mmCIF file of C-alpha atoms in Angstrom:
data_model
loop_
_atom_site.group_PDB
_atom_site.id
_atom_site.type_symbol
_atom_site.label_atom_id
_atom_site.label_comp_id
_atom_site.label_asym_id
_atom_site.label_seq_id
_atom_site.Cartn_x
_atom_site.Cartn_y
_atom_site.Cartn_z
ATOM 1 C CA ASN A 229 55.255 -15.689 -4.759
ATOM 2 C CA ALA A 230 53.587 -12.590 -6.118
ATOM 3 C CA GLY A 231 51.417 -10.474 -3.845
ATOM 4 C CA VAL A 232 48.626 -8.298 -4.425
ATOM 5 C CA MET A 233 49.220 -6.732 -7.831
ATOM 6 C CA GLN A 234 47.876 -3.384 -8.886
ATOM 7 C CA ASN A 235 48.099 -1.488 -12.155
ATOM 8 C CA PRO A 236 48.587 1.086 -13.125
ATOM 9 C CA ARG A 237 50.496 2.466 -9.969
ATOM 10 C CA HIS A 238 49.953 6.026 -11.419
ATOM 11 C CA LEU A 239 46.922 7.323 -13.467
ATOM 12 C CA VAL A 240 46.410 10.746 -14.893
ATOM 13 C CA ARG A 241 42.818 11.609 -16.426
ATOM 14 C CA ARG A 242 41.332 14.719 -17.435
ATOM 15 C CA ARG A 243 37.940 15.432 -16.089
ATOM 16 C CA GLY A 244 35.291 13.644 -17.866
ATOM 17 C CA GLN A 245 37.267 10.814 -18.790
ATOM 18 C CA GLU A 246 37.045 7.114 -17.309
ATOM 19 C CA ALA A 247 39.474 5.643 -15.111
ATOM 20 C CA ARG A 248 40.061 1.828 -14.962
ATOM 21 C CA LEU A 249 41.964 0.428 -11.908
ATOM 22 C CA ARG A 250 42.941 -3.401 -12.019
ATOM 23 C CA CYS A 251 43.810 -5.599 -8.979
ATOM 24 C CA SER A 252 45.143 -9.209 -9.237
ATOM 25 C CA PRO A 253 44.630 -10.808 -5.818
ATOM 26 C CA MET A 254 47.252 -13.039 -4.182
ATOM 27 C CA LYS A 255 47.467 -16.630 -5.149
ATOM 28 C CA GLY A 256 44.511 -18.533 -3.648
ATOM 29 C CA HIS A 257 42.627 -15.577 -2.400
ATOM 30 C CA SER A 258 38.991 -15.492 -3.716
ATOM 31 C CA HIS A 259 38.110 -12.097 -2.202
ATOM 32 C CA VAL A 260 39.094 -8.646 -2.995
ATOM 33 C CA TYR A 261 38.225 -5.240 -1.039
ATOM 34 C CA TRP A 262 38.748 -1.807 -2.699
ATOM 35 C CA TYR A 263 39.551 1.064 -0.324
ATOM 36 C CA ARG A 264 40.059 4.721 -1.215
ATOM 37 C CA GLN A 265 42.431 7.205 0.633
ATOM 38 C CA LEU A 266 41.719 10.903 -0.180
ATOM 39 C CA PRO A 267 44.724 13.431 0.218
ATOM 40 C CA GLU A 268 45.335 14.066 3.865
ATOM 41 C CA GLU A 269 42.576 11.583 5.043
ATOM 42 C CA GLY A 270 42.174 8.225 6.189
ATOM 43 C CA LEU A 271 41.261 4.909 4.355
ATOM 44 C CA LYS A 272 37.679 4.281 3.434
ATOM 45 C CA PHE A 273 36.159 1.106 2.468
ATOM 46 C CA MET A 274 34.417 1.078 -1.033
ATOM 47 C CA VAL A 275 33.391 -2.361 -2.019
ATOM 48 C CA TYR A 276 33.974 -6.111 -1.398
ATOM 49 C CA LEU A 277 33.676 -8.739 -4.005
ATOM 50 C CA GLN A 278 34.246 -12.448 -4.561
ATOM 51 C CA LYS A 279 34.400 -13.876 -8.237
ATOM 52 C CA GLU A 280 31.153 -12.916 -10.293
ATOM 53 C CA ASN A 281 29.404 -11.474 -7.081
ATOM 54 C CA ILE A 282 29.501 -8.280 -5.072
ATOM 55 C CA ILE A 283 29.262 -8.874 -1.456
ATOM 56 C CA ASP A 284 29.080 -5.555 -0.034
ATOM 57 C CA GLU A 285 29.200 -1.983 -1.752
ATOM 58 C CA SER A 286 27.882 0.200 0.868
ATOM 59 C CA GLY A 287 31.018 2.174 0.421
ATOM 60 C CA MET A 288 30.526 3.064 -3.260
ATOM 61 C CA PRO A 289 29.444 6.390 -4.318
ATOM 62 C CA LYS A 290 25.836 6.027 -6.038
ATOM 63 C CA GLU A 291 27.031 7.451 -9.254
ATOM 64 C CA ARG A 292 30.010 6.720 -11.971
ATOM 65 C CA PHE A 293 31.706 4.011 -9.807
ATOM 66 C CA SER A 294 31.515 0.318 -10.598
ATOM 67 C CA ALA A 295 33.474 -2.608 -9.653
ATOM 68 C CA GLU A 296 33.783 -6.196 -10.889
ATOM 69 C CA PHE A 297 35.415 -9.296 -10.087
ATOM 70 C CA PRO A 298 34.858 -11.615 -13.148
ATOM 71 C CA LYS A 299 35.463 -15.369 -13.220
ATOM 72 C CA GLU A 300 38.859 -14.886 -15.317
ATOM 73 C CA GLY A 301 41.107 -11.819 -14.791
ATOM 74 C CA PRO A 302 41.579 -9.091 -12.408
ATOM 75 C CA SER A 303 39.083 -7.153 -10.345
ATOM 76 C CA ILE A 304 38.318 -3.725 -12.043
ATOM 77 C CA LEU A 305 37.178 -0.678 -10.296
ATOM 78 C CA ARG A 306 35.789 1.822 -12.793
ATOM 79 C CA ILE A 307 35.260 5.568 -12.418
ATOM 80 C CA GLN A 308 33.383 6.996 -15.329
ATOM 81 C CA GLN A 309 33.373 10.755 -15.939
ATOM 82 C CA VAL A 310 35.921 11.425 -13.312
ATOM 83 C CA VAL A 311 35.961 14.734 -11.425
ATOM 84 C CA ARG A 312 38.791 16.495 -9.351
ATOM 85 C CA GLY A 313 37.523 15.061 -6.122
ATOM 86 C CA ASP A 314 38.249 11.599 -7.559
ATOM 87 C CA SER A 315 41.939 12.094 -7.109
ATOM 88 C CA ALA A 316 43.092 9.734 -4.471
ATOM 89 C CA ALA A 317 45.055 6.565 -3.839
ATOM 90 C CA TYR A 318 42.727 3.517 -4.502
ATOM 91 C CA PHE A 319 44.041 0.224 -2.731
ATOM 92 C CA CYS A 320 42.843 -3.210 -3.146
ATOM 93 C CA ALA A 321 43.291 -6.030 -0.750
ATOM 94 C CA SER A 322 42.717 -9.822 -0.818
ATOM 95 C CA SER A 323 41.906 -12.283 1.631
ATOM 96 C CA PRO A 324 41.396 -16.259 1.245
ATOM 97 C CA GLY A 325 37.794 -16.665 1.857
ATOM 98 C CA LEU A 326 34.259 -15.480 3.300
ATOM 99 C CA ALA A 327 34.250 -17.026 6.704
ATOM 100 C CA GLY A 328 36.781 -14.939 8.595
ATOM 101 C CA PRO A 329 38.138 -13.005 10.024
ATOM 102 C CA TYR A 330 41.176 -12.994 7.766
ATOM 103 C CA GLU A 331 44.222 -11.101 7.479
ATOM 104 C CA GLN A 332 44.042 -8.680 4.288
ATOM 105 C CA TYR A 333 47.053 -8.234 2.091
ATOM 106 C CA PHE A 334 47.231 -5.043 0.383
ATOM 107 C CA GLY A 335 48.279 -3.960 -3.022
ATOM 108 C CA PRO A 336 50.859 -1.008 -3.829
ATOM 109 C CA GLY A 337 47.867 1.152 -4.742
ATOM 110 C CA THR A 338 46.964 3.000 -7.782
ATOM 111 C CA ARG A 339 47.227 6.886 -7.499
ATOM 112 C CA LEU A 340 44.800 8.512 -9.386
ATOM 113 C CA THR A 341 45.292 12.335 -10.665
ATOM 114 C CA VAL A 342 42.459 14.089 -12.195
ATOM 115 C CA THR A 343 43.401 17.408 -14.073
ATOM 116 C CA LYS B 362 32.249 10.598 15.392
ATOM 117 C CA ASN B 363 34.503 7.834 14.127
ATOM 118 C CA GLU B 364 33.891 4.173 15.151
ATOM 119 C CA VAL B 365 37.696 3.832 15.807
ATOM 120 C CA GLU B 366 39.763 6.358 17.415
ATOM 121 C CA GLN B 367 43.746 6.375 17.563
ATOM 122 C CA SER B 368 45.904 8.525 19.726
ATOM 123 C CA PRO B 369 48.030 10.388 19.238
ATOM 124 C CA GLN B 370 47.717 11.749 15.912
ATOM 125 C CA ASN B 371 51.259 12.536 15.386
ATOM 126 C CA LEU B 372 54.110 11.526 17.596
ATOM 127 C CA THR B 373 57.950 12.533 17.445
ATOM 128 C CA ALA B 374 60.491 10.596 19.415
ATOM 129 C CA GLN B 375 64.165 10.083 19.653
ATOM 130 C CA GLU B 376 65.900 7.098 18.469
ATOM 131 C CA GLY B 377 65.709 4.222 21.172
ATOM 132 C CA GLU B 378 62.541 5.523 22.683
ATOM 133 C CA PHE B 379 59.798 3.062 23.613
ATOM 134 C CA ILE B 380 56.604 3.923 21.501
ATOM 135 C CA THR B 381 53.040 3.514 22.411
ATOM 136 C CA ILE B 382 50.114 4.177 20.024
ATOM 137 C CA ASN B 383 46.548 3.476 21.301
ATOM 138 C CA CYS B 384 43.274 2.531 19.500
ATOM 139 C CA SER B 385 39.907 2.489 20.773
ATOM 140 C CA TYR B 386 36.599 1.265 19.108
ATOM 141 C CA SER B 387 32.995 1.571 19.817
ATOM 142 C CA VAL B 388 31.299 -1.920 19.220
ATOM 143 C CA GLY B 389 32.038 -5.628 18.985
ATOM 144 C CA ILE B 390 34.661 -6.531 16.736
ATOM 145 C CA SER B 391 35.808 -9.877 15.180
ATOM 146 C CA ALA B 392 39.358 -8.625 14.742
ATOM 147 C CA LEU B 393 41.729 -5.743 15.092
ATOM 148 C CA HIS B 394 44.642 -5.092 12.676
ATOM 149 C CA TRP B 395 47.409 -2.840 13.008
ATOM 150 C CA LEU B 396 49.017 -1.516 9.355
ATOM 151 C CA GLN B 397 51.947 0.516 8.602
ATOM 152 C CA GLN B 398 52.145 2.837 5.715
ATOM 153 C CA HIS B 399 55.337 4.407 4.526
ATOM 154 C CA PRO B 400 55.047 8.011 2.746
ATOM 155 C CA GLY B 401 53.996 7.463 -0.841
ATOM 156 C CA GLY B 402 53.952 3.830 -0.313
ATOM 157 C CA GLY B 403 51.918 0.693 0.175
ATOM 158 C CA ILE B 404 50.277 -0.506 3.233
ATOM 159 C CA VAL B 405 51.904 -3.476 5.280
ATOM 160 C CA SER B 406 49.615 -5.572 7.552
ATOM 161 C CA LEU B 407 51.618 -5.660 10.912
ATOM 162 C CA PHE B 408 49.225 -7.740 13.046
ATOM 163 C CA MET B 409 45.893 -9.177 13.186
ATOM 164 C CA LEU B 410 44.565 -10.029 16.504
ATOM 165 C CA SER B 411 41.054 -10.898 18.335
ATOM 166 C CA SER B 412 42.575 -11.449 21.767
ATOM 167 C CA GLY B 413 45.607 -11.211 24.170
ATOM 168 C CA LYS B 414 48.981 -10.110 22.716
ATOM 169 C CA LYS B 415 51.248 -10.558 19.643
ATOM 170 C CA LYS B 416 54.748 -10.115 19.183
ATOM 171 C CA HIS B 417 56.888 -9.759 15.935
ATOM 172 C CA GLY B 418 60.501 -8.496 16.365
ATOM 173 C CA ARG B 419 60.404 -5.066 18.061
ATOM 174 C CA LEU B 420 56.691 -4.658 17.664
ATOM 175 C CA ILE B 421 54.101 -5.828 20.181
ATOM 176 C CA ALA B 422 50.465 -5.572 19.893
ATOM 177 C CA THR B 423 47.836 -6.160 22.835
ATOM 178 C CA ILE B 424 44.145 -5.756 22.918
ATOM 179 C CA ASN B 425 41.542 -5.685 25.664
ATOM 180 C CA ILE B 426 38.199 -6.879 24.508
ATOM 181 C CA GLN B 427 36.463 -5.723 27.589
ATOM 182 C CA GLU B 428 37.828 -2.365 27.351
ATOM 183 C CA LYS B 429 37.704 -2.102 23.610
ATOM 184 C CA HIS B 430 41.246 -1.070 23.447
ATOM 185 C CA SER B 431 44.419 -2.077 21.633
ATOM 186 C CA SER B 432 48.153 -0.685 21.788
ATOM 187 C CA LEU B 433 50.702 -0.926 19.410
ATOM 188 C CA HIS B 434 54.337 -0.848 21.012
ATOM 189 C CA ILE B 435 57.700 -0.306 19.472
ATOM 190 C CA THR B 436 60.654 -1.180 21.345
ATOM 191 C CA ALA B 437 64.028 0.281 20.886
ATOM 192 C CA SER B 438 62.462 2.601 18.152
ATOM 193 C CA HIS B 439 64.900 3.389 14.826
ATOM 194 C CA PRO B 440 64.428 6.075 12.510
ATOM 195 C CA ARG B 441 63.471 3.567 9.715
ATOM 196 C CA ASP B 442 60.246 3.097 11.938
ATOM 197 C CA SER B 443 59.025 6.244 10.836
ATOM 198 C CA ALA B 444 55.830 5.984 9.163
ATOM 199 C CA VAL B 445 52.108 6.169 9.414
ATOM 200 C CA TYR B 446 50.381 3.342 11.796
ATOM 201 C CA ILE B 447 47.030 2.647 11.364
ATOM 202 C CA CYS B 448 44.541 0.597 13.281
ATOM 203 C CA ALA B 449 41.553 -1.070 11.677
ATOM 204 C CA VAL B 450 38.827 -3.251 12.671
ATOM 205 C CA SER B 451 36.432 -5.713 11.150
ATOM 206 C CA PHE B 452 33.024 -5.451 13.045
ATOM 207 C CA GLU B 453 31.160 -8.557 14.060
ATOM 208 C CA GLY B 454 29.217 -9.879 11.029
ATOM 209 C CA ALA B 455 31.276 -8.041 8.552
ATOM 210 C CA GLN B 456 34.699 -8.425 6.681
ATOM 211 C CA LYS B 457 35.387 -4.896 5.280
ATOM 212 C CA LEU B 458 37.757 -3.113 7.578
ATOM 213 C CA VAL B 459 36.795 0.319 9.278
ATOM 214 C CA PHE B 460 40.136 2.581 9.859
ATOM 215 C CA GLY B 461 41.253 4.890 12.433
ATOM 216 C CA GLN B 462 42.682 8.310 11.355
ATOM 217 C CA GLY B 463 46.274 6.577 11.558
ATOM 218 C CA THR B 464 49.377 8.017 13.843
ATOM 219 C CA ARG B 465 52.238 9.794 12.152
ATOM 220 C CA LEU B 466 55.312 8.522 13.732
ATOM 221 C CA THR B 467 58.673 10.246 13.095
ATOM 222 C CA ILE B 468 61.890 9.025 14.984
ATOM 223 C CA ASN B 469 64.680 11.260 15.042
ATOM 224 C CA PRO B 470 68.207 9.952 15.088
#
């Protein structure tokens, strides 16, 4: 009974490189949320997706960040040309469907360090 | 101004004490969530509630919709309860969560 899976758990990138963070939702869940936690700050919403569709991306930075949730495979959060300010913990959560509210189940997070 | 306010920000208590963490929010919500985060660790959902009261073991969560306020109580606190407790809400018409700043709880033996 696997929960929400995220990989990698830790990721180190040099400035200017790309970071790809993966999230596999719980079995039976079709909706994925990405949240970011900057050092010593609270969690902030980034993007909400269902398969092949972005429902709400109001929290995504306008440049360098993108997210997808393809028909097959995990959801991907992609950060291009990373900068030191992107260093944070990125959490993914999943829920069953669109009509809620539903409890959200969180993954263990990916801790991104930009050097 | 944050739409979700928690208090206190930090709380230190002795083992066995009764703990209360408060959360207030600004506008109508569809649900309120209490989450737990251990240092360097992941996030666990403790409760989701939209009215009344829920209890799980030593944890109790209450919500007053009219006053836009929720409390998380821990009875007979234990050092393993030491963690950051986070209140989050989903506002009406939205699924995304908006988070409070968190309350860092330390229970000393």
